[in-house]
Amino acid sequence: MKKILKIKLSALILGFAAIVMSVPGEASYRIAADDRSRDDYGVGMTRKLGRGVANTGLGWVEVFKGVQDVGEEDGFWAGATWGPIYGTLNAVRRTAVGLYETATFPVANPDHFEPILQPEFVMQQDNS
């Protein structure tokens, strides 16, 4: 029982840390986004690290988001059957990309620290 509680507490702390780390990157990125004439390495690097940690820690939320997205698009039964599969595949993809971005945050790849996935964060609205 104590082991399960420790695991749940660890997951909660990891999720909270991911959210907290992504906030400073979000604020500084929005300020720098208005001034496209200068390429701010520190802002992009911070944003990429925050995005990577957030997506690594919260990638599992994609499972539930997949159920919701498929259910809204194709109806209840599709959401109940195909939704968890779709969400799990997206969760694995988002977590893997999060690990990659966390490990390579000092490197400006892709160009200018652009996000690999859209939407950039798991519960963000897709702007594409």
PDB file of C-alpha atoms in Angstrom:
ATOM      1  CA  MET A   1       0.000   0.000   0.000  1.00  0.00           C
ATOM      2  CA  LYS A   2       2.813   2.421   0.868  1.00  0.00           C
ATOM      3  CA  LYS A   3       4.591   1.618  -2.396  1.00  0.00           C
ATOM      4  CA  ILE A   4       1.494   2.478  -4.453  1.00  0.00           C
ATOM      5  CA  LEU A   5       1.085   5.725  -2.530  1.00  0.00           C
ATOM      6  CA  LYS A   6       4.753   6.615  -3.156  1.00  0.00           C
ATOM      7  CA  ILE A   7       4.359   5.914  -6.888  1.00  0.00           C
ATOM      8  CA  LYS A   8       1.221   8.070  -7.123  1.00  0.00           C
ATOM      9  CA  LEU A   9       2.879  10.847  -5.155  1.00  0.00           C
ATOM     10  CA  SER A  10       5.942  10.688  -7.408  1.00  0.00           C
ATOM     11  CA  ALA A  11       3.756  10.937 -10.520  1.00  0.00           C
ATOM     12  CA  LEU A  12       1.910  13.914  -9.039  1.00  0.00           C
ATOM     13  CA  ILE A  13       5.175  15.691  -8.201  1.00  0.00           C
ATOM     14  CA  LEU A  14       6.561  15.005 -11.694  1.00  0.00           C
ATOM     15  CA  GLY A  15       3.421  16.402 -13.324  1.00  0.00           C
ATOM     16  CA  PHE A  16       3.479  19.492 -11.116  1.00  0.00           C
ATOM     17  CA  ALA A  17       7.178  20.070 -11.844  1.00  0.00           C
ATOM     18  CA  ALA A  18       6.540  19.770 -15.581  1.00  0.00           C
ATOM     19  CA  ILE A  19       3.812  22.390 -15.433  1.00  0.00           C
ATOM     20  CA  VAL A  20       5.871  24.757 -13.283  1.00  0.00           C
ATOM     21  CA  MET A  21       8.905  24.448 -15.557  1.00  0.00           C
ATOM     22  CA  SER A  22       6.857  25.200 -18.683  1.00  0.00           C
ATOM     23  CA  VAL A  23       5.391  28.457 -17.341  1.00  0.00           C
ATOM     24  CA  PRO A  24       8.570  30.631 -17.474  1.00  0.00           C
ATOM     25  CA  GLY A  25       9.278  29.420 -20.996  1.00  0.00           C
ATOM     26  CA  GLU A  26       5.729  30.284 -22.056  1.00  0.00           C
ATOM     27  CA  ALA A  27       5.919  33.849 -20.759  1.00  0.00           C
ATOM     28  CA  SER A  28       9.352  34.629 -22.171  1.00  0.00           C
ATOM     29  CA  TYR A  29       8.528  32.991 -25.498  1.00  0.00           C
ATOM     30  CA  ARG A  30       5.466  35.185 -25.993  1.00  0.00           C
ATOM     31  CA  ILE A  31       7.463  38.322 -25.278  1.00  0.00           C
ATOM     32  CA  ALA A  32      10.189  37.338 -27.749  1.00  0.00           C
ATOM     33  CA  ALA A  33       7.727  36.122 -30.397  1.00  0.00           C
ATOM     34  CA  ASP A  34       6.717  39.713 -31.127  1.00  0.00           C
ATOM     35  CA  ASP A  35      10.292  40.646 -31.994  1.00  0.00           C
ATOM     36  CA  ARG A  36      11.200  38.290 -34.838  1.00  0.00           C
ATOM     37  CA  SER A  37      14.262  40.357 -35.802  1.00  0.00           C
ATOM     38  CA  ARG A  38      16.346  38.909 -32.980  1.00  0.00           C
ATOM     39  CA  ASP A  39      17.003  35.249 -32.429  1.00  0.00           C
ATOM     40  CA  ASP A  40      17.054  34.699 -28.657  1.00  0.00           C
ATOM     41  CA  TYR A  41      18.829  31.437 -27.959  1.00  0.00           C
ATOM     42  CA  GLY A  42      18.088  31.407 -24.220  1.00  0.00           C
ATOM     43  CA  VAL A  43      14.339  31.869 -24.677  1.00  0.00           C
ATOM     44  CA  GLY A  44      14.118  29.110 -27.285  1.00  0.00           C
ATOM     45  CA  MET A  45      16.217  26.744 -25.212  1.00  0.00           C
ATOM     46  CA  THR A  46      14.104  27.371 -22.088  1.00  0.00           C
ATOM     47  CA  ARG A  47      10.902  26.915 -24.067  1.00  0.00           C
ATOM     48  CA  LYS A  48      12.128  23.627 -25.559  1.00  0.00           C
ATOM     49  CA  LEU A  49      13.179  22.292 -22.139  1.00  0.00           C
ATOM     50  CA  GLY A  50       9.858  23.244 -20.547  1.00  0.00           C
ATOM     51  CA  ARG A  51       7.922  21.712 -23.444  1.00  0.00           C
ATOM     52  CA  GLY A  52       9.990  18.525 -23.268  1.00  0.00           C
ATOM     53  CA  VAL A  53       9.544  18.081 -19.515  1.00  0.00           C
ATOM     54  CA  ALA A  54       5.817  18.867 -19.709  1.00  0.00           C
ATOM     55  CA  ASN A  55       5.211  16.450 -22.586  1.00  0.00           C
ATOM     56  CA  THR A  56       7.284  13.717 -20.934  1.00  0.00           C
ATOM     57  CA  GLY A  57       5.456  14.050 -17.623  1.00  0.00           C
ATOM     58  CA  LEU A  58       1.965  14.600 -19.018  1.00  0.00           C
ATOM     59  CA  GLY A  59       2.033  12.521 -22.201  1.00  0.00           C
ATOM     60  CA  TRP A  60      -0.281   9.959 -20.601  1.00  0.00           C
ATOM     61  CA  VAL A  61      -3.118  12.525 -20.689  1.00  0.00           C
ATOM     62  CA  GLU A  62      -3.293  11.852 -24.446  1.00  0.00           C
ATOM     63  CA  VAL A  63      -5.072   8.539 -23.662  1.00  0.00           C
ATOM     64  CA  PHE A  64      -8.085  10.378 -22.248  1.00  0.00           C
ATOM     65  CA  LYS A  65      -7.855  13.131 -24.829  1.00  0.00           C
ATOM     66  CA  GLY A  66      -7.946  10.476 -27.569  1.00  0.00           C
ATOM     67  CA  VAL A  67     -11.189   9.055 -26.188  1.00  0.00           C
ATOM     68  CA  GLN A  68     -12.690  12.539 -26.101  1.00  0.00           C
ATOM     69  CA  ASP A  69     -11.468  13.535 -29.577  1.00  0.00           C
ATOM     70  CA  VAL A  70     -12.632  10.334 -31.281  1.00  0.00           C
ATOM     71  CA  GLY A  71     -15.941  10.437 -29.385  1.00  0.00           C
ATOM     72  CA  GLU A  72     -16.634  14.018 -30.480  1.00  0.00           C
ATOM     73  CA  GLU A  73     -15.669  13.273 -34.074  1.00  0.00           C
ATOM     74  CA  ASP A  74     -17.215   9.831 -34.644  1.00  0.00           C
ATOM     75  CA  GLY A  75     -19.646   9.229 -31.786  1.00  0.00           C
ATOM     76  CA  PHE A  76     -19.813   7.402 -28.503  1.00  0.00           C
ATOM     77  CA  TRP A  77     -19.054   3.840 -29.659  1.00  0.00           C
ATOM     78  CA  ALA A  78     -16.040   4.899 -31.705  1.00  0.00           C
ATOM     79  CA  GLY A  79     -14.757   6.880 -28.736  1.00  0.00           C
ATOM     80  CA  ALA A  80     -15.250   3.898 -26.418  1.00  0.00           C
ATOM     81  CA  THR A  81     -13.515   1.404 -28.730  1.00  0.00           C
ATOM     82  CA  TRP A  82     -11.044   3.205 -30.979  1.00  0.00           C
ATOM     83  CA  GLY A  83     -10.454   6.184 -28.663  1.00  0.00           C
ATOM     84  CA  PRO A  84      -8.215   4.418 -26.106  1.00  0.00           C
ATOM     85  CA  ILE A  85      -6.074   2.905 -28.876  1.00  0.00           C
ATOM     86  CA  TYR A  86      -5.759   6.245 -30.655  1.00  0.00           C
ATOM     87  CA  GLY A  87      -4.999   8.000 -27.368  1.00  0.00           C
ATOM     88  CA  THR A  88      -2.377   5.440 -26.334  1.00  0.00           C
ATOM     89  CA  LEU A  89      -0.544   5.810 -29.646  1.00  0.00           C
ATOM     90  CA  ASN A  90      -0.570   9.596 -29.255  1.00  0.00           C
ATOM     91  CA  ALA A  91       0.603   9.265 -25.625  1.00  0.00           C
ATOM     92  CA  VAL A  92       3.597   7.150 -26.676  1.00  0.00           C
ATOM     93  CA  ARG A  93       4.418   9.623 -29.459  1.00  0.00           C
ATOM     94  CA  ARG A  94       4.115  12.708 -27.209  1.00  0.00           C
ATOM     95  CA  THR A  95       6.181  11.109 -24.420  1.00  0.00           C
ATOM     96  CA  ALA A  96       8.914  10.057 -26.869  1.00  0.00           C
ATOM     97  CA  VAL A  97       9.066  13.544 -28.389  1.00  0.00           C
ATOM     98  CA  GLY A  98       9.137  15.010 -24.867  1.00  0.00           C
ATOM     99  CA  LEU A  99      12.109  12.825 -23.964  1.00  0.00           C
ATOM    100  CA  TYR A 100      13.880  13.851 -27.177  1.00  0.00           C
ATOM    101  CA  GLU A 101      13.243  17.563 -26.573  1.00  0.00           C
ATOM    102  CA  THR A 102      14.374  17.315 -22.946  1.00  0.00           C
ATOM    103  CA  ALA A 103      17.583  15.533 -23.926  1.00  0.00           C
ATOM    104  CA  THR A 104      18.406  17.916 -26.801  1.00  0.00           C
ATOM    105  CA  PHE A 105      17.142  21.223 -25.386  1.00  0.00           C
ATOM    106  CA  PRO A 106      20.439  23.110 -25.946  1.00  0.00           C
ATOM    107  CA  VAL A 107      20.384  22.253 -29.672  1.00  0.00           C
ATOM    108  CA  ALA A 108      18.336  24.573 -31.938  1.00  0.00           C
ATOM    109  CA  ASN A 109      16.910  21.679 -33.934  1.00  0.00           C
ATOM    110  CA  PRO A 110      14.283  21.916 -35.443  1.00  0.00           C
ATOM    111  CA  ASP A 111      14.963  25.446 -36.673  1.00  0.00           C
ATOM    112  CA  HIS A 112      14.704  28.118 -33.973  1.00  0.00           C
ATOM    113  CA  PHE A 113      13.483  25.592 -31.373  1.00  0.00           C
ATOM    114  CA  GLU A 114      10.131  25.113 -33.136  1.00  0.00           C
ATOM    115  CA  PRO A 115       7.885  22.400 -31.615  1.00  0.00           C
ATOM    116  CA  ILE A 116       7.845  18.992 -33.261  1.00  0.00           C
ATOM    117  CA  LEU A 117       4.228  18.245 -32.330  1.00  0.00           C
ATOM    118  CA  GLN A 118       1.122  20.350 -32.793  1.00  0.00           C
ATOM    119  CA  PRO A 119      -0.439  21.317 -30.495  1.00  0.00           C
ATOM    120  CA  GLU A 120       2.703  22.125 -28.550  1.00  0.00           C
ATOM    121  CA  PHE A 121       1.314  20.986 -25.174  1.00  0.00           C
ATOM    122  CA  VAL A 122      -1.115  18.138 -24.545  1.00  0.00           C
ATOM    123  CA  MET A 123      -4.242  20.127 -23.595  1.00  0.00           C
ATOM    124  CA  GLN A 124      -3.571  23.118 -25.834  1.00  0.00           C
ATOM    125  CA  GLN A 125      -5.957  23.830 -28.718  1.00  0.00           C
ATOM    126  CA  ASP A 126      -4.600  22.819 -32.129  1.00  0.00           C
ATOM    127  CA  ASN A 127      -3.921  25.963 -34.174  1.00  0.00           C
ATOM    128  CA  SER A 128      -2.873  24.246 -37.376  1.00  0.00           C
TER     129      SER A 128
END
